[in-house]
Amino acid sequence: MTVTRGDDGRNAARARRFGVAGALCLAALGWAAGAAANTSNGYNLPLGVTEVSRDIYALHMEVFWICAGIAVLVFGAMIYSLLKFRHSRGAVADTTMSHSTQVEIIWTLIPAVILVVMAIPAAKIILKMEDTRNSELSIRVTGYQWKWEYQYMDGAAGIDIFSTLARDSNFARQLHSGVDPKTVPNYLLEVDKPLVIPSGTKVRLLLTSQDVIHAWWVPDFGAKRSAVPGFVNELWFRVDPGKEGIYRGQCAALCGRDHGFMPIVVDVRTPDEFKKWVADQKAAVQPAAAASANSAHALAN
Ligand SMILES: [Cu+2]
C-alpha cells in the first residue's frame, strides 16, 4: 500500500479531530456526573451524605493515591533510564544478564502486598454495605419501563407511590418540542412524586422489577443496586441527620428506549417531618379508599 504525504496530513487532521471530540465527550461526561449529584465537584466521586458513601470515597482515594504513587515511581524510573542511558551518551546494552531470581521474588511480593493492603478495607466496606440487619424502615421498590414504584412497609405501610418523569422534562424531551432543555430546571432529573424518607434512619430497599433489569442509583447515598424481575435485591442507607434535602439519581441499567427518562428523586426529611408526611398520606388515602368502598357497596346493592 502506498501512502502519499497528502494522506498522512489528512489522517493526522482526522486524528486531531477525534482527539478533540474525545476530550469534549469526556468533559461532558464529567459535567453530567457532576450535575446529577449534589456533593460532587464534577471531577471526582461525590463525598455523599451517608457513612457508606464516605467509606467508598475514602477507599477510592486510598486506591487512587496508591496508583498515583506507583505511576510516579515506574514512569520516573523509566524516563530517567531513557535519558541517562541513551545511545548518544555512549550507553552500551548489558547482554550478559538474562535472569535474576531475587528480582523476580521482589516484583512478585511487592504487588501482592499492595493488593492485600487494598483488599482488606474493600472487603470491610462490602460487608458493611451488605448488612441490612436492624433496618428501621423498609420500602419495596419496583422498576417498570419507565418509572419507579415505592411501596412503604413498617410504620408507613399502605403508602404506595408511582414516581415518573416530571411533566416539563417529559414535554421538553419530545422531538420538535421547541423547548430548550437548558431552560427546564433539573432537566430529566425531576419526578412528579419523589421517594420521601427520614434522615438518621436505616432505610432498607427491597428491589425488584416487573419487566426488564433496572438499577436504582443515587450517587450521594453511595447506593446502587439492580432491580431484577423475579428477584428481590436488598440495599440500605442512613442519611446523616442535618443532611435533609433533595437527592437525585437515575436508572443505571440500559432498560430500553426510555431508559434516560426514569430518574430518581429522594426527599430526605427529619423524622418528625416524615411522620407528619406519613400521616398526611394515610389521611389522603383513607377517605378515597372509603369512598370507593362505599361506591362499590352501592353498586352491589
Ligand atoms: Cu430502568
PDB file of C-alpha atoms and ligand atoms in Angstrom:
ATOM      1  CA  MET A   1       0.000   0.000   0.000  1.00  0.00           C
ATOM      2  CA  THR A   2       1.342   3.431  -0.854  1.00  0.00           C
ATOM      3  CA  VAL A   3       0.566   6.392   1.341  1.00  0.00           C
ATOM      4  CA  THR A   4       1.195   9.851  -0.035  1.00  0.00           C
ATOM      5  CA  ARG A   5       2.086  12.831   2.119  1.00  0.00           C
ATOM      6  CA  GLY A   6      -1.389  14.256   1.486  1.00  0.00           C
ATOM      7  CA  ASP A   7      -2.988  11.148   3.015  1.00  0.00           C
ATOM      8  CA  ASP A   8      -0.725  11.458   6.027  1.00  0.00           C
ATOM      9  CA  GLY A   9      -1.766  15.061   6.524  1.00  0.00           C
ATOM     10  CA  ARG A  10      -5.463  14.201   6.265  1.00  0.00           C
ATOM     11  CA  ASN A  11      -5.058  11.263   8.672  1.00  0.00           C
ATOM     12  CA  ALA A  12      -3.263  13.491  11.161  1.00  0.00           C
ATOM     13  CA  ALA A  13      -6.023  16.110  10.901  1.00  0.00           C
ATOM     14  CA  ARG A  14      -8.665  13.383  11.381  1.00  0.00           C
ATOM     15  CA  ALA A  15      -6.793  12.013  14.414  1.00  0.00           C
ATOM     16  CA  ARG A  16      -6.640  15.542  15.886  1.00  0.00           C
ATOM     17  CA  ARG A  17     -10.388  15.994  15.331  1.00  0.00           C
ATOM     18  CA  PHE A  18     -11.103  12.656  17.057  1.00  0.00           C
ATOM     19  CA  GLY A  19      -8.811  13.690  19.903  1.00  0.00           C
ATOM     20  CA  VAL A  20     -10.659  16.982  20.387  1.00  0.00           C
ATOM     21  CA  ALA A  21     -14.066  15.244  20.130  1.00  0.00           C
ATOM     22  CA  GLY A  22     -12.945  12.629  22.660  1.00  0.00           C
ATOM     23  CA  ALA A  23     -11.766  15.298  25.098  1.00  0.00           C
ATOM     24  CA  LEU A  24     -15.080  17.168  24.717  1.00  0.00           C
ATOM     25  CA  CYS A  25     -17.034  13.915  25.341  1.00  0.00           C
ATOM     26  CA  LEU A  26     -15.009  13.256  28.494  1.00  0.00           C
ATOM     27  CA  ALA A  27     -15.591  16.818  29.696  1.00  0.00           C
ATOM     28  CA  ALA A  28     -19.340  16.461  29.007  1.00  0.00           C
ATOM     29  CA  LEU A  29     -19.460  13.157  30.904  1.00  0.00           C
ATOM     30  CA  GLY A  30     -17.675  14.769  33.841  1.00  0.00           C
ATOM     31  CA  TRP A  31     -20.102  17.666  33.791  1.00  0.00           C
ATOM     32  CA  ALA A  32     -23.127  15.317  33.591  1.00  0.00           C
ATOM     33  CA  ALA A  33     -21.849  13.271  36.519  1.00  0.00           C
ATOM     34  CA  GLY A  34     -21.347  16.455  38.495  1.00  0.00           C
ATOM     35  CA  ALA A  35     -24.752  17.834  37.585  1.00  0.00           C
ATOM     36  CA  ALA A  36     -26.505  14.652  38.718  1.00  0.00           C
ATOM     37  CA  ALA A  37     -25.035  14.674  42.212  1.00  0.00           C
ATOM     38  CA  ASN A  38     -25.242  17.229  44.973  1.00  0.00           C
ATOM     39  CA  THR A  39     -21.864  16.704  46.622  1.00  0.00           C
ATOM     40  CA  SER A  40     -19.661  16.085  43.578  1.00  0.00           C
ATOM     41  CA  ASN A  41     -17.349  18.684  42.051  1.00  0.00           C
ATOM     42  CA  GLY A  42     -17.805  17.039  38.654  1.00  0.00           C
ATOM     43  CA  TYR A  43     -14.305  15.549  38.592  1.00  0.00           C
ATOM     44  CA  ASN A  44     -14.483  13.025  41.403  1.00  0.00           C
ATOM     45  CA  LEU A  45     -16.951  10.742  43.160  1.00  0.00           C
ATOM     46  CA  PRO A  46     -19.423  12.571  45.388  1.00  0.00           C
ATOM     47  CA  LEU A  47     -18.475  12.603  49.054  1.00  0.00           C
ATOM     48  CA  GLY A  48     -22.086  11.798  49.813  1.00  0.00           C
ATOM     49  CA  VAL A  49     -24.332  12.108  52.831  1.00  0.00           C
ATOM     50  CA  THR A  50     -24.159   8.575  54.253  1.00  0.00           C
ATOM     51  CA  GLU A  51     -21.463   6.720  56.165  1.00  0.00           C
ATOM     52  CA  VAL A  52     -21.152   4.121  53.391  1.00  0.00           C
ATOM     53  CA  SER A  53     -20.716   6.807  50.708  1.00  0.00           C
ATOM     54  CA  ARG A  54     -17.892   8.380  52.728  1.00  0.00           C
ATOM     55  CA  ASP A  55     -16.278   4.951  53.233  1.00  0.00           C
ATOM     56  CA  ILE A  56     -16.449   4.354  49.477  1.00  0.00           C
ATOM     57  CA  TYR A  57     -14.926   7.786  48.819  1.00  0.00           C
ATOM     58  CA  ALA A  58     -12.083   7.193  51.309  1.00  0.00           C
ATOM     59  CA  LEU A  59     -11.317   3.780  49.784  1.00  0.00           C
ATOM     60  CA  HIS A  60     -11.418   5.228  46.273  1.00  0.00           C
ATOM     61  CA  MET A  61      -8.957   7.973  47.263  1.00  0.00           C
ATOM     62  CA  GLU A  62      -6.669   5.490  49.024  1.00  0.00           C
ATOM     63  CA  VAL A  63      -6.502   3.305  45.905  1.00  0.00           C
ATOM     64  CA  PHE A  64      -6.124   6.392  43.708  1.00  0.00           C
ATOM     65  CA  TRP A  65      -3.079   7.626  45.660  1.00  0.00           C
ATOM     66  CA  ILE A  66      -1.514   4.152  45.654  1.00  0.00           C
ATOM     67  CA  CYS A  67      -1.937   4.089  41.854  1.00  0.00           C
ATOM     68  CA  ALA A  68      -0.580   7.638  41.552  1.00  0.00           C
ATOM     69  CA  GLY A  69       2.482   6.683  43.662  1.00  0.00           C
ATOM     70  CA  ILE A  70       3.126   3.596  41.522  1.00  0.00           C
ATOM     71  CA  ALA A  71       2.784   5.671  38.346  1.00  0.00           C
ATOM     72  CA  VAL A  72       5.288   8.277  39.592  1.00  0.00           C
ATOM     73  CA  LEU A  73       7.818   5.594  40.609  1.00  0.00           C
ATOM     74  CA  VAL A  74       7.501   3.458  37.456  1.00  0.00           C
ATOM     75  CA  PHE A  75       7.360   6.297  34.915  1.00  0.00           C
ATOM     76  CA  GLY A  76      10.026   8.213  36.844  1.00  0.00           C
ATOM     77  CA  ALA A  77      12.430   5.246  36.686  1.00  0.00           C
ATOM     78  CA  MET A  78      11.576   4.690  33.027  1.00  0.00           C
ATOM     79  CA  ILE A  79      12.062   8.306  31.923  1.00  0.00           C
ATOM     80  CA  TYR A  80      15.267   8.639  33.996  1.00  0.00           C
ATOM     81  CA  SER A  81      16.676   5.459  32.419  1.00  0.00           C
ATOM     82  CA  LEU A  82      15.714   6.557  28.898  1.00  0.00           C
ATOM     83  CA  LEU A  83      17.525   9.857  29.322  1.00  0.00           C
ATOM     84  CA  LYS A  84      20.519   8.731  31.366  1.00  0.00           C
ATOM     85  CA  PHE A  85      21.359   5.568  29.436  1.00  0.00           C
ATOM     86  CA  ARG A  86      20.685   6.708  25.896  1.00  0.00           C
ATOM     87  CA  HIS A  87      22.794   5.562  22.977  1.00  0.00           C
ATOM     88  CA  SER A  88      24.008   9.066  22.090  1.00  0.00           C
ATOM     89  CA  ARG A  89      25.616   9.295  25.540  1.00  0.00           C
ATOM     90  CA  GLY A  90      27.571   6.172  24.835  1.00  0.00           C
ATOM     91  CA  ALA A  91      25.448   3.663  26.786  1.00  0.00           C
ATOM     92  CA  VAL A  92      26.142   0.024  25.931  1.00  0.00           C
ATOM     93  CA  ALA A  93      23.488  -2.655  26.440  1.00  0.00           C
ATOM     94  CA  ASP A  94      24.197  -5.328  29.073  1.00  0.00           C
ATOM     95  CA  THR A  95      23.797  -8.601  27.172  1.00  0.00           C
ATOM     96  CA  THR A  96      25.054 -10.855  29.966  1.00  0.00           C
ATOM     97  CA  MET A  97      22.165 -10.621  32.461  1.00  0.00           C
ATOM     98  CA  SER A  98      19.324 -12.985  31.482  1.00  0.00           C
ATOM     99  CA  HIS A  99      17.728 -13.977  34.790  1.00  0.00           C
ATOM    100  CA  SER A 100      17.548 -12.898  38.439  1.00  0.00           C
ATOM    101  CA  THR A 101      15.532 -14.942  40.929  1.00  0.00           C
ATOM    102  CA  GLN A 102      15.972 -12.215  43.524  1.00  0.00           C
ATOM    103  CA  VAL A 103      14.393  -9.571  41.272  1.00  0.00           C
ATOM    104  CA  GLU A 104      11.513 -11.901  40.342  1.00  0.00           C
ATOM    105  CA  ILE A 105      10.709 -12.544  44.011  1.00  0.00           C
ATOM    106  CA  ILE A 106      10.760  -8.808  44.774  1.00  0.00           C
ATOM    107  CA  TRP A 107       8.491  -7.816  41.887  1.00  0.00           C
ATOM    108  CA  THR A 108       6.016 -10.574  42.781  1.00  0.00           C
ATOM    109  CA  LEU A 109       5.912  -9.863  46.510  1.00  0.00           C
ATOM    110  CA  ILE A 110       5.552  -6.068  46.382  1.00  0.00           C
ATOM    111  CA  PRO A 111       2.417  -6.058  44.132  1.00  0.00           C
ATOM    112  CA  ALA A 112       0.930  -8.931  46.201  1.00  0.00           C
ATOM    113  CA  VAL A 113       1.370  -6.898  49.405  1.00  0.00           C
ATOM    114  CA  ILE A 114      -0.152  -3.812  47.730  1.00  0.00           C
ATOM    115  CA  LEU A 115      -3.187  -5.889  46.612  1.00  0.00           C
ATOM    116  CA  VAL A 116      -3.720  -7.215  50.144  1.00  0.00           C
ATOM    117  CA  VAL A 117      -3.431  -3.670  51.551  1.00  0.00           C
ATOM    118  CA  MET A 118      -6.231  -2.605  49.170  1.00  0.00           C
ATOM    119  CA  ALA A 119      -8.373  -5.749  49.610  1.00  0.00           C
ATOM    120  CA  ILE A 120      -8.726  -5.590  53.415  1.00  0.00           C
ATOM    121  CA  PRO A 121     -10.551  -2.224  53.636  1.00  0.00           C
ATOM    122  CA  ALA A 122     -12.519  -3.040  50.446  1.00  0.00           C
ATOM    123  CA  ALA A 123     -13.830  -6.291  51.975  1.00  0.00           C
ATOM    124  CA  LYS A 124     -14.786  -4.463  55.193  1.00  0.00           C
ATOM    125  CA  ILE A 125     -16.844  -1.907  53.253  1.00  0.00           C
ATOM    126  CA  ILE A 126     -18.537  -4.553  51.105  1.00  0.00           C
ATOM    127  CA  LEU A 127     -19.565  -6.457  54.250  1.00  0.00           C
ATOM    128  CA  LYS A 128     -20.969  -3.231  55.721  1.00  0.00           C
ATOM    129  CA  MET A 129     -22.912  -2.475  52.521  1.00  0.00           C
ATOM    130  CA  GLU A 130     -24.465  -5.948  52.557  1.00  0.00           C
ATOM    131  CA  ASP A 131     -25.528  -5.813  56.209  1.00  0.00           C
ATOM    132  CA  THR A 132     -29.224  -4.922  56.041  1.00  0.00           C
ATOM    133  CA  ARG A 133     -29.984  -6.107  59.598  1.00  0.00           C
ATOM    134  CA  ASN A 134     -31.809  -3.861  62.074  1.00  0.00           C
ATOM    135  CA  SER A 135     -33.303  -1.631  59.400  1.00  0.00           C
ATOM    136  CA  GLU A 136     -35.930   0.784  60.689  1.00  0.00           C
ATOM    137  CA  LEU A 137     -37.923   1.390  57.505  1.00  0.00           C
ATOM    138  CA  SER A 138     -38.345  -0.971  54.553  1.00  0.00           C
ATOM    139  CA  ILE A 139     -39.583   0.124  51.151  1.00  0.00           C
ATOM    140  CA  ARG A 140     -40.328  -2.180  48.253  1.00  0.00           C
ATOM    141  CA  VAL A 141     -39.032  -0.626  45.031  1.00  0.00           C
ATOM    142  CA  THR A 142     -40.286  -1.930  41.688  1.00  0.00           C
ATOM    143  CA  GLY A 143     -38.815  -0.839  38.356  1.00  0.00           C
ATOM    144  CA  TYR A 144     -41.055  -0.520  35.318  1.00  0.00           C
ATOM    145  CA  GLN A 145     -40.427   0.636  31.768  1.00  0.00           C
ATOM    146  CA  TRP A 146     -40.154   3.577  32.607  1.00  0.00           C
ATOM    147  CA  LYS A 147     -40.996   4.551  36.161  1.00  0.00           C
ATOM    148  CA  TRP A 148     -40.455   3.519  39.770  1.00  0.00           C
ATOM    149  CA  GLU A 149     -42.989   2.296  42.336  1.00  0.00           C
ATOM    150  CA  TYR A 150     -42.334   2.785  46.060  1.00  0.00           C
ATOM    151  CA  GLN A 151     -44.411   0.661  48.450  1.00  0.00           C
ATOM    152  CA  TYR A 152     -43.746   1.527  52.077  1.00  0.00           C
ATOM    153  CA  MET A 153     -43.723  -1.073  54.859  1.00  0.00           C
ATOM    154  CA  ASP A 154     -43.270  -0.965  58.639  1.00  0.00           C
ATOM    155  CA  GLY A 155     -44.694   2.240  60.184  1.00  0.00           C
ATOM    156  CA  ALA A 156     -45.620   3.684  56.791  1.00  0.00           C
ATOM    157  CA  ALA A 157     -47.375   0.563  55.427  1.00  0.00           C
ATOM    158  CA  GLY A 158     -50.096   1.330  52.934  1.00  0.00           C
ATOM    159  CA  ILE A 159     -48.342   4.182  51.147  1.00  0.00           C
ATOM    160  CA  ASP A 160     -47.811   3.313  47.505  1.00  0.00           C
ATOM    161  CA  ILE A 161     -46.234   5.865  45.158  1.00  0.00           C
ATOM    162  CA  PHE A 162     -45.579   5.789  41.428  1.00  0.00           C
ATOM    163  CA  SER A 163     -42.706   8.115  40.584  1.00  0.00           C
ATOM    164  CA  THR A 164     -42.473   9.265  36.960  1.00  0.00           C
ATOM    165  CA  LEU A 165     -40.550  11.863  34.965  1.00  0.00           C
ATOM    166  CA  ALA A 166     -41.716  15.417  35.704  1.00  0.00           C
ATOM    167  CA  ARG A 167     -44.135  16.855  33.164  1.00  0.00           C
ATOM    168  CA  ASP A 168     -41.942  19.777  31.959  1.00  0.00           C
ATOM    169  CA  SER A 169     -38.915  17.487  31.409  1.00  0.00           C
ATOM    170  CA  ASN A 170     -41.132  14.984  29.606  1.00  0.00           C
ATOM    171  CA  PHE A 171     -42.530  17.707  27.343  1.00  0.00           C
ATOM    172  CA  ALA A 172     -39.119  19.235  26.583  1.00  0.00           C
ATOM    173  CA  ARG A 173     -37.603  15.880  25.661  1.00  0.00           C
ATOM    174  CA  GLN A 174     -40.103  15.219  22.848  1.00  0.00           C
ATOM    175  CA  LEU A 175     -38.748  15.600  19.318  1.00  0.00           C
ATOM    176  CA  HIS A 176     -39.534  19.112  17.945  1.00  0.00           C
ATOM    177  CA  SER A 177     -40.923  20.229  21.333  1.00  0.00           C
ATOM    178  CA  GLY A 178     -39.400  23.646  20.701  1.00  0.00           C
ATOM    179  CA  VAL A 179     -38.326  23.840  24.346  1.00  0.00           C
ATOM    180  CA  ASP A 180     -34.648  24.415  25.137  1.00  0.00           C
ATOM    181  CA  PRO A 181     -33.778  21.749  27.748  1.00  0.00           C
ATOM    182  CA  LYS A 182     -31.391  24.247  29.376  1.00  0.00           C
ATOM    183  CA  THR A 183     -34.434  26.289  30.437  1.00  0.00           C
ATOM    184  CA  VAL A 184     -36.000  23.321  32.278  1.00  0.00           C
ATOM    185  CA  PRO A 185     -34.855  23.124  35.922  1.00  0.00           C
ATOM    186  CA  ASN A 186     -33.305  19.719  36.723  1.00  0.00           C
ATOM    187  CA  TYR A 187     -33.966  18.524  33.182  1.00  0.00           C
ATOM    188  CA  LEU A 188     -34.536  14.718  33.183  1.00  0.00           C
ATOM    189  CA  LEU A 189     -33.652  14.644  36.906  1.00  0.00           C
ATOM    190  CA  GLU A 190     -37.073  15.627  38.266  1.00  0.00           C
ATOM    191  CA  VAL A 191     -40.091  13.455  39.071  1.00  0.00           C
ATOM    192  CA  ASP A 192     -43.717  14.092  39.903  1.00  0.00           C
ATOM    193  CA  LYS A 193     -43.606  12.262  43.258  1.00  0.00           C
ATOM    194  CA  PRO A 194     -40.247  11.723  44.984  1.00  0.00           C
ATOM    195  CA  LEU A 195     -39.357   8.984  47.422  1.00  0.00           C
ATOM    196  CA  VAL A 196     -39.706  10.539  50.879  1.00  0.00           C
ATOM    197  CA  ILE A 197     -37.523   9.136  53.680  1.00  0.00           C
ATOM    198  CA  PRO A 198     -36.481  10.217  57.182  1.00  0.00           C
ATOM    199  CA  SER A 199     -32.886  11.212  57.987  1.00  0.00           C
ATOM    200  CA  GLY A 200     -30.903   9.350  60.641  1.00  0.00           C
ATOM    201  CA  THR A 201     -32.901   6.190  59.915  1.00  0.00           C
ATOM    202  CA  LYS A 202     -31.633   2.924  58.448  1.00  0.00           C
ATOM    203  CA  VAL A 203     -33.752   2.590  55.310  1.00  0.00           C
ATOM    204  CA  ARG A 204     -33.789  -0.760  53.530  1.00  0.00           C
ATOM    205  CA  LEU A 205     -34.915  -1.006  49.915  1.00  0.00           C
ATOM    206  CA  LEU A 206     -36.212  -4.301  48.543  1.00  0.00           C
ATOM    207  CA  LEU A 207     -35.648  -4.009  44.819  1.00  0.00           C
ATOM    208  CA  THR A 208     -37.379  -5.908  42.058  1.00  0.00           C
ATOM    209  CA  SER A 209     -38.704  -5.279  38.561  1.00  0.00           C
ATOM    210  CA  GLN A 210     -41.849  -6.018  36.586  1.00  0.00           C
ATOM    211  CA  ASP A 211     -40.263  -6.199  33.144  1.00  0.00           C
ATOM    212  CA  VAL A 212     -36.539  -5.823  32.418  1.00  0.00           C
ATOM    213  CA  ILE A 213     -33.457  -5.188  34.563  1.00  0.00           C
ATOM    214  CA  HIS A 214     -33.332  -1.668  36.001  1.00  0.00           C
ATOM    215  CA  ALA A 215     -30.907  -0.284  38.591  1.00  0.00           C
ATOM    216  CA  TRP A 216     -31.666   2.119  41.433  1.00  0.00           C
ATOM    217  CA  TRP A 217     -28.778   4.540  41.829  1.00  0.00           C
ATOM    218  CA  VAL A 218     -28.355   7.628  43.996  1.00  0.00           C
ATOM    219  CA  PRO A 219     -24.655   8.647  43.996  1.00  0.00           C
ATOM    220  CA  ASP A 220     -24.901  10.786  47.145  1.00  0.00           C
ATOM    221  CA  PHE A 221     -26.053   7.770  49.165  1.00  0.00           C
ATOM    222  CA  GLY A 222     -23.294   5.513  47.776  1.00  0.00           C
ATOM    223  CA  ALA A 223     -26.235   3.319  46.810  1.00  0.00           C
ATOM    224  CA  LYS A 224     -26.708   1.388  43.586  1.00  0.00           C
ATOM    225  CA  ARG A 225     -28.327  -1.988  43.016  1.00  0.00           C
ATOM    226  CA  SER A 226     -30.004  -3.860  40.187  1.00  0.00           C
ATOM    227  CA  ALA A 227     -33.766  -4.385  40.139  1.00  0.00           C
ATOM    228  CA  VAL A 228     -34.179  -7.791  38.506  1.00  0.00           C
ATOM    229  CA  PRO A 229     -37.513  -9.435  37.576  1.00  0.00           C
ATOM    230  CA  GLY A 230     -38.186 -12.457  39.806  1.00  0.00           C
ATOM    231  CA  PHE A 231     -35.516 -11.498  42.354  1.00  0.00           C
ATOM    232  CA  VAL A 232     -35.506  -9.281  45.427  1.00  0.00           C
ATOM    233  CA  ASN A 233     -32.229  -7.423  45.990  1.00  0.00           C
ATOM    234  CA  GLU A 234     -31.553  -5.506  49.179  1.00  0.00           C
ATOM    235  CA  LEU A 235     -29.914  -2.137  49.641  1.00  0.00           C
ATOM    236  CA  TRP A 236     -29.627   0.129  52.659  1.00  0.00           C
ATOM    237  CA  PHE A 237     -28.583   3.659  53.564  1.00  0.00           C
ATOM    238  CA  ARG A 238     -28.846   6.028  56.501  1.00  0.00           C
ATOM    239  CA  VAL A 239     -28.734   9.707  55.596  1.00  0.00           C
ATOM    240  CA  ASP A 240     -26.881  11.783  58.205  1.00  0.00           C
ATOM    241  CA  PRO A 241     -29.091  13.937  60.429  1.00  0.00           C
ATOM    242  CA  GLY A 242     -28.776  17.539  59.274  1.00  0.00           C
ATOM    243  CA  LYS A 243     -28.388  16.491  55.623  1.00  0.00           C
ATOM    244  CA  GLU A 244     -32.091  16.731  54.821  1.00  0.00           C
ATOM    245  CA  GLY A 245     -32.830  17.821  51.264  1.00  0.00           C
ATOM    246  CA  ILE A 246     -33.346  16.619  47.734  1.00  0.00           C
ATOM    247  CA  TYR A 247     -31.017  13.999  46.266  1.00  0.00           C
ATOM    248  CA  ARG A 248     -31.121  12.861  42.674  1.00  0.00           C
ATOM    249  CA  GLY A 249     -30.190   9.729  40.786  1.00  0.00           C
ATOM    250  CA  GLN A 250     -31.047   7.756  37.702  1.00  0.00           C
ATOM    251  CA  CYS A 251     -31.808   4.255  36.493  1.00  0.00           C
ATOM    252  CA  ALA A 252     -28.330   2.834  35.903  1.00  0.00           C
ATOM    253  CA  ALA A 253     -29.199  -0.162  33.702  1.00  0.00           C
ATOM    254  CA  LEU A 254     -29.900   0.180  29.989  1.00  0.00           C
ATOM    255  CA  CYS A 255     -33.559  -0.792  30.304  1.00  0.00           C
ATOM    256  CA  GLY A 256     -34.982   0.115  26.924  1.00  0.00           C
ATOM    257  CA  ARG A 257     -35.953   3.044  24.720  1.00  0.00           C
ATOM    258  CA  ASP A 258     -36.820   5.481  27.516  1.00  0.00           C
ATOM    259  CA  HIS A 259     -34.065   4.405  29.911  1.00  0.00           C
ATOM    260  CA  GLY A 260     -32.914   8.006  30.286  1.00  0.00           C
ATOM    261  CA  PHE A 261     -36.376   9.137  31.355  1.00  0.00           C
ATOM    262  CA  MET A 262     -36.868   7.358  34.697  1.00  0.00           C
ATOM    263  CA  PRO A 263     -34.907   9.498  37.179  1.00  0.00           C
ATOM    264  CA  ILE A 264     -34.879   9.015  40.941  1.00  0.00           C
ATOM    265  CA  VAL A 265     -35.524  11.842  43.372  1.00  0.00           C
ATOM    266  CA  VAL A 266     -35.275  11.307  47.126  1.00  0.00           C
ATOM    267  CA  ASP A 267     -36.721  13.869  49.511  1.00  0.00           C
ATOM    268  CA  VAL A 268     -34.961  13.422  52.877  1.00  0.00           C
ATOM    269  CA  ARG A 269     -36.849  14.925  55.821  1.00  0.00           C
ATOM    270  CA  THR A 270     -36.348  14.968  59.570  1.00  0.00           C
ATOM    271  CA  PRO A 271     -38.038  12.031  61.384  1.00  0.00           C
ATOM    272  CA  ASP A 272     -40.771  14.374  62.709  1.00  0.00           C
ATOM    273  CA  GLU A 273     -41.477  15.813  59.266  1.00  0.00           C
ATOM    274  CA  PHE A 274     -41.510  12.296  57.867  1.00  0.00           C
ATOM    275  CA  LYS A 275     -44.062  11.164  60.489  1.00  0.00           C
ATOM    276  CA  LYS A 276     -46.257  14.098  59.538  1.00  0.00           C
ATOM    277  CA  TRP A 277     -45.904  13.247  55.826  1.00  0.00           C
ATOM    278  CA  VAL A 278     -46.895   9.616  56.545  1.00  0.00           C
ATOM    279  CA  ALA A 279     -49.971  10.778  58.479  1.00  0.00           C
ATOM    280  CA  ASP A 280     -50.943  13.160  55.644  1.00  0.00           C
ATOM    281  CA  GLN A 281     -50.530  10.429  53.035  1.00  0.00           C
ATOM    282  CA  LYS A 282     -52.639   7.993  55.031  1.00  0.00           C
ATOM    283  CA  ALA A 283     -55.301  10.637  55.624  1.00  0.00           C
ATOM    284  CA  ALA A 284     -55.383  11.358  51.891  1.00  0.00           C
ATOM    285  CA  VAL A 285     -55.643   7.665  51.001  1.00  0.00           C
ATOM    286  CA  GLN A 286     -58.236   6.613  53.600  1.00  0.00           C
ATOM    287  CA  PRO A 287     -61.172   8.857  52.583  1.00  0.00           C
ATOM    288  CA  ALA A 288     -60.598   7.880  48.949  1.00  0.00           C
ATOM    289  CA  ALA A 289     -60.483   4.196  49.866  1.00  0.00           C
ATOM    290  CA  ALA A 290     -63.627   4.593  51.995  1.00  0.00           C
ATOM    291  CA  ALA A 291     -65.384   6.416  49.133  1.00  0.00           C
ATOM    292  CA  SER A 292     -64.515   3.711  46.611  1.00  0.00           C
ATOM    293  CA  ALA A 293     -65.646   1.024  49.069  1.00  0.00           C
ATOM    294  CA  ASN A 294     -68.920   2.887  49.522  1.00  0.00           C
ATOM    295  CA  SER A 295     -69.491   3.228  45.785  1.00  0.00           C
ATOM    296  CA  ALA A 296     -68.695  -0.484  45.309  1.00  0.00           C
ATOM    297  CA  HIS A 297     -71.225  -1.230  48.056  1.00  0.00           C
ATOM    298  CA  ALA A 298     -73.803   0.992  46.373  1.00  0.00           C
ATOM    299  CA  LEU A 299     -73.199  -0.713  43.020  1.00  0.00           C
ATOM    300  CA  ALA A 300     -73.559  -4.135  44.635  1.00  0.00           C
ATOM    301  CA  ASN A 301     -76.928  -3.093  46.053  1.00  0.00           C
TER     302      ASN A 301
HETATM  303 CU    CU B   1     -34.604   1.487  34.022  1.00  0.00          CU
END
